Amino acid sequence: MKTFKLENEPKIESGFKIPENYFDNFSEKVLQQLNEKEVKVIPFYKRKKTLSLVAAAVIGLALMIPIVNNYRATSNDLDEAALETYLSYQSNLTQYDLIQKLDDSDIEKLNNNITLEDETIEDILSTSPNIEHLISEQY
């Protein structure tokens, strides 16, 4: 094997050249560019604060879901007996007020479901003190 010596071989020049006096003002230029760009720094403890607030809000909403569902289930259902009792004890509520609140479809449902026997009608008429009033309402 031949010995290889670097000093004897022709040297290849680099393709990169530095302009003259480039490093004389280099530190000043770098510092000047750093001062121009101000980066907004958010401390880590503030990031934790916002993340904890978001997590608390999500947990709060998750806990509210069963309460809202329970409220909707109980508030929409009316017990027929409770409704009848409420209407019977309201002295300022007349049958005409009830009739005005009913739709045509509600009245049809009431007509289809009401089947009275003759004995029931006789009992109502015999115990009612205002027989003439009840008879005149129908016509």
PDB file of C-alpha atoms in Angstrom:
ATOM      1  CA  MET A   1       0.000   0.000   0.000  1.00  0.00           C
ATOM      2  CA  LYS A   2       1.192   3.467  -0.783  1.00  0.00           C
ATOM      3  CA  THR A   3       1.548   6.019   1.899  1.00  0.00           C
ATOM      4  CA  PHE A   4      -0.791   8.920   1.668  1.00  0.00           C
ATOM      5  CA  LYS A   5       0.329  12.343   2.731  1.00  0.00           C
ATOM      6  CA  LEU A   6      -2.036  15.289   2.854  1.00  0.00           C
ATOM      7  CA  GLU A   7       0.571  17.945   2.465  1.00  0.00           C
ATOM      8  CA  ASN A   8       1.695  16.616  -0.909  1.00  0.00           C
ATOM      9  CA  GLU A   9      -1.679  16.298  -2.551  1.00  0.00           C
ATOM     10  CA  PRO A  10      -3.348  19.279  -4.266  1.00  0.00           C
ATOM     11  CA  LYS A  11      -5.932  20.895  -2.057  1.00  0.00           C
ATOM     12  CA  ILE A  12      -9.548  21.496  -3.141  1.00  0.00           C
ATOM     13  CA  GLU A  13     -10.883  24.922  -2.403  1.00  0.00           C
ATOM     14  CA  SER A  14     -14.158  25.216  -0.497  1.00  0.00           C
ATOM     15  CA  GLY A  15     -17.253  26.511  -2.314  1.00  0.00           C
ATOM     16  CA  PHE A  16     -18.161  28.741   0.607  1.00  0.00           C
ATOM     17  CA  LYS A  17     -16.594  32.095   1.025  1.00  0.00           C
ATOM     18  CA  ILE A  18     -17.146  34.620   3.787  1.00  0.00           C
ATOM     19  CA  PRO A  19     -17.307  38.268   2.859  1.00  0.00           C
ATOM     20  CA  GLU A  20     -14.686  40.527   4.273  1.00  0.00           C
ATOM     21  CA  ASN A  21     -15.410  42.103   7.690  1.00  0.00           C
ATOM     22  CA  TYR A  22     -18.389  39.775   8.171  1.00  0.00           C
ATOM     23  CA  PHE A  23     -17.578  38.840  11.757  1.00  0.00           C
ATOM     24  CA  ASP A  24     -16.662  42.360  12.830  1.00  0.00           C
ATOM     25  CA  ASN A  25     -20.305  43.430  13.410  1.00  0.00           C
ATOM     26  CA  PHE A  26     -21.805  39.965  13.682  1.00  0.00           C
ATOM     27  CA  SER A  27     -22.674  40.037  17.415  1.00  0.00           C
ATOM     28  CA  GLU A  28     -24.297  43.464  17.111  1.00  0.00           C
ATOM     29  CA  LYS A  29     -26.488  42.309  14.205  1.00  0.00           C
ATOM     30  CA  VAL A  30     -27.610  39.185  16.065  1.00  0.00           C
ATOM     31  CA  LEU A  31     -28.498  41.138  19.212  1.00  0.00           C
ATOM     32  CA  GLN A  32     -30.360  43.703  17.149  1.00  0.00           C
ATOM     33  CA  GLN A  33     -32.471  40.981  15.514  1.00  0.00           C
ATOM     34  CA  LEU A  34     -33.205  39.366  18.876  1.00  0.00           C
ATOM     35  CA  ASN A  35     -34.475  42.609  20.330  1.00  0.00           C
ATOM     36  CA  GLU A  36     -36.832  43.163  17.404  1.00  0.00           C
ATOM     37  CA  LYS A  37     -38.717  39.902  17.899  1.00  0.00           C
ATOM     38  CA  GLU A  38     -40.466  39.884  21.260  1.00  0.00           C
ATOM     39  CA  VAL A  39     -42.114  36.566  21.941  1.00  0.00           C
ATOM     40  CA  LYS A  40     -45.069  36.453  24.279  1.00  0.00           C
ATOM     41  CA  VAL A  41     -44.185  34.095  27.091  1.00  0.00           C
ATOM     42  CA  ILE A  42     -46.956  32.425  29.066  1.00  0.00           C
ATOM     43  CA  PRO A  43     -45.756  31.093  32.390  1.00  0.00           C
ATOM     44  CA  PHE A  44     -46.409  27.431  33.056  1.00  0.00           C
ATOM     45  CA  TYR A  45     -48.465  28.087  36.195  1.00  0.00           C
ATOM     46  CA  LYS A  46     -50.940  30.154  34.135  1.00  0.00           C
ATOM     47  CA  ARG A  47     -51.330  27.328  31.643  1.00  0.00           C
ATOM     48  CA  LYS A  48     -52.118  24.967  34.476  1.00  0.00           C
ATOM     49  CA  LYS A  49     -54.730  27.400  35.742  1.00  0.00           C
ATOM     50  CA  THR A  50     -56.624  27.525  32.442  1.00  0.00           C
ATOM     51  CA  LEU A  51     -56.420  23.761  32.006  1.00  0.00           C
ATOM     52  CA  SER A  52     -57.743  23.212  35.509  1.00  0.00           C
ATOM     53  CA  LEU A  53     -60.628  25.644  34.865  1.00  0.00           C
ATOM     54  CA  VAL A  54     -61.542  23.837  31.646  1.00  0.00           C
ATOM     55  CA  ALA A  55     -61.414  20.466  33.422  1.00  0.00           C
ATOM     56  CA  ALA A  56     -63.601  21.793  36.245  1.00  0.00           C
ATOM     57  CA  ALA A  57     -66.159  23.122  33.749  1.00  0.00           C
ATOM     58  CA  VAL A  58     -66.316  19.779  31.924  1.00  0.00           C
ATOM     59  CA  ILE A  59     -66.740  17.877  35.191  1.00  0.00           C
ATOM     60  CA  GLY A  60     -69.458  20.315  36.290  1.00  0.00           C
ATOM     61  CA  LEU A  61     -71.382  19.827  33.049  1.00  0.00           C
ATOM     62  CA  ALA A  62     -70.986  16.058  33.295  1.00  0.00           C
ATOM     63  CA  LEU A  63     -72.469  16.119  36.787  1.00  0.00           C
ATOM     64  CA  MET A  64     -75.399  18.264  35.630  1.00  0.00           C
ATOM     65  CA  ILE A  65     -76.552  15.789  32.951  1.00  0.00           C
ATOM     66  CA  PRO A  66     -78.226  13.291  35.337  1.00  0.00           C
ATOM     67  CA  ILE A  67     -79.885  16.114  37.261  1.00  0.00           C
ATOM     68  CA  VAL A  68     -81.363  17.628  34.087  1.00  0.00           C
ATOM     69  CA  ASN A  69     -82.549  14.237  32.833  1.00  0.00           C
ATOM     70  CA  ASN A  70     -84.190  13.493  36.175  1.00  0.00           C
ATOM     71  CA  TYR A  71     -85.890  16.902  36.204  1.00  0.00           C
ATOM     72  CA  ARG A  72     -87.275  16.425  32.705  1.00  0.00           C
ATOM     73  CA  ALA A  73     -88.616  12.952  33.498  1.00  0.00           C
ATOM     74  CA  THR A  74     -90.470  14.049  36.631  1.00  0.00           C
ATOM     75  CA  SER A  75     -91.708  17.452  35.513  1.00  0.00           C
ATOM     76  CA  ASN A  76     -93.419  16.390  32.288  1.00  0.00           C
ATOM     77  CA  ASP A  77     -95.504  13.563  33.727  1.00  0.00           C
ATOM     78  CA  LEU A  78     -98.742  14.630  35.375  1.00  0.00           C
ATOM     79  CA  ASP A  79    -100.621  12.261  37.591  1.00  0.00           C
ATOM     80  CA  GLU A  80    -104.276  12.181  36.579  1.00  0.00           C
ATOM     81  CA  ALA A  81    -105.505  11.922  40.164  1.00  0.00           C
ATOM     82  CA  ALA A  82    -103.423  14.912  41.259  1.00  0.00           C
ATOM     83  CA  LEU A  83    -104.679  16.936  38.296  1.00  0.00           C
ATOM     84  CA  GLU A  84    -108.311  16.030  39.057  1.00  0.00           C
ATOM     85  CA  THR A  85    -107.876  16.936  42.718  1.00  0.00           C
ATOM     86  CA  TYR A  86    -106.283  20.252  41.800  1.00  0.00           C
ATOM     87  CA  LEU A  87    -109.092  21.159  39.406  1.00  0.00           C
ATOM     88  CA  SER A  88    -111.813  20.132  41.851  1.00  0.00           C
ATOM     89  CA  TYR A  89    -110.486  22.405  44.621  1.00  0.00           C
ATOM     90  CA  GLN A  90    -110.080  25.458  42.371  1.00  0.00           C
ATOM     91  CA  SER A  91    -113.254  27.416  43.034  1.00  0.00           C
ATOM     92  CA  ASN A  92    -112.530  30.153  40.494  1.00  0.00           C
ATOM     93  CA  LEU A  93    -112.272  27.667  37.600  1.00  0.00           C
ATOM     94  CA  THR A  94    -115.505  27.098  35.692  1.00  0.00           C
ATOM     95  CA  GLN A  95    -116.421  24.592  33.035  1.00  0.00           C
ATOM     96  CA  TYR A  96    -116.405  27.371  30.452  1.00  0.00           C
ATOM     97  CA  ASP A  97    -112.761  28.115  31.260  1.00  0.00           C
ATOM     98  CA  LEU A  98    -111.945  24.463  30.693  1.00  0.00           C
ATOM     99  CA  ILE A  99    -113.874  24.368  27.416  1.00  0.00           C
ATOM    100  CA  GLN A 100    -111.980  27.379  26.079  1.00  0.00           C
ATOM    101  CA  LYS A 101    -108.625  25.675  26.739  1.00  0.00           C
ATOM    102  CA  LEU A 102    -109.536  22.442  24.959  1.00  0.00           C
ATOM    103  CA  ASP A 103    -108.825  21.826  21.283  1.00  0.00           C
ATOM    104  CA  ASP A 104    -111.183  20.040  18.908  1.00  0.00           C
ATOM    105  CA  SER A 105    -109.079  16.893  19.111  1.00  0.00           C
ATOM    106  CA  ASP A 106    -109.285  16.945  22.928  1.00  0.00           C
ATOM    107  CA  ILE A 107    -113.064  17.278  22.810  1.00  0.00           C
ATOM    108  CA  GLU A 108    -113.312  14.358  20.369  1.00  0.00           C
ATOM    109  CA  LYS A 109    -111.225  12.204  22.709  1.00  0.00           C
ATOM    110  CA  LEU A 110    -113.515  13.125  25.592  1.00  0.00           C
ATOM    111  CA  ASN A 111    -116.623  12.266  23.572  1.00  0.00           C
ATOM    112  CA  ASN A 112    -115.252   8.881  22.558  1.00  0.00           C
ATOM    113  CA  ASN A 113    -114.252   7.875  26.072  1.00  0.00           C
ATOM    114  CA  ILE A 114    -117.420   8.899  27.894  1.00  0.00           C
ATOM    115  CA  THR A 115    -119.990   6.119  28.160  1.00  0.00           C
ATOM    116  CA  LEU A 116    -122.567   6.632  30.898  1.00  0.00           C
ATOM    117  CA  GLU A 117    -125.202   4.154  31.878  1.00  0.00           C
ATOM    118  CA  ASP A 118    -128.781   5.200  32.480  1.00  0.00           C
ATOM    119  CA  GLU A 119    -128.521   4.468  36.208  1.00  0.00           C
ATOM    120  CA  THR A 120    -125.561   6.790  36.570  1.00  0.00           C
ATOM    121  CA  ILE A 121    -127.367   9.600  34.793  1.00  0.00           C
ATOM    122  CA  GLU A 122    -130.451   9.089  36.980  1.00  0.00           C
ATOM    123  CA  ASP A 123    -128.336   9.197  40.148  1.00  0.00           C
ATOM    124  CA  ILE A 124    -126.660  12.414  39.083  1.00  0.00           C
ATOM    125  CA  LEU A 125    -129.954  14.077  38.191  1.00  0.00           C
ATOM    126  CA  SER A 126    -131.669  12.946  41.383  1.00  0.00           C
ATOM    127  CA  THR A 127    -128.920  14.166  43.692  1.00  0.00           C
ATOM    128  CA  SER A 128    -128.281  17.450  41.911  1.00  0.00           C
ATOM    129  CA  PRO A 129    -130.159  20.461  43.267  1.00  0.00           C
ATOM    130  CA  ASN A 130    -129.918  22.278  39.910  1.00  0.00           C
ATOM    131  CA  ILE A 131    -131.671  19.816  37.610  1.00  0.00           C
ATOM    132  CA  GLU A 132    -133.099  22.552  35.439  1.00  0.00           C
ATOM    133  CA  HIS A 133    -129.681  24.106  35.009  1.00  0.00           C
ATOM    134  CA  LEU A 134    -128.104  20.766  33.928  1.00  0.00           C
ATOM    135  CA  ILE A 135    -130.915  20.073  31.473  1.00  0.00           C
ATOM    136  CA  SER A 136    -130.791  23.530  29.925  1.00  0.00           C
ATOM    137  CA  GLU A 137    -126.984  23.336  29.396  1.00  0.00           C
ATOM    138  CA  GLN A 138    -127.300  20.441  26.998  1.00  0.00           C
ATOM    139  CA  TYR A 139    -129.636  22.251  24.639  1.00  0.00           C
TER     140      TYR A 139
END
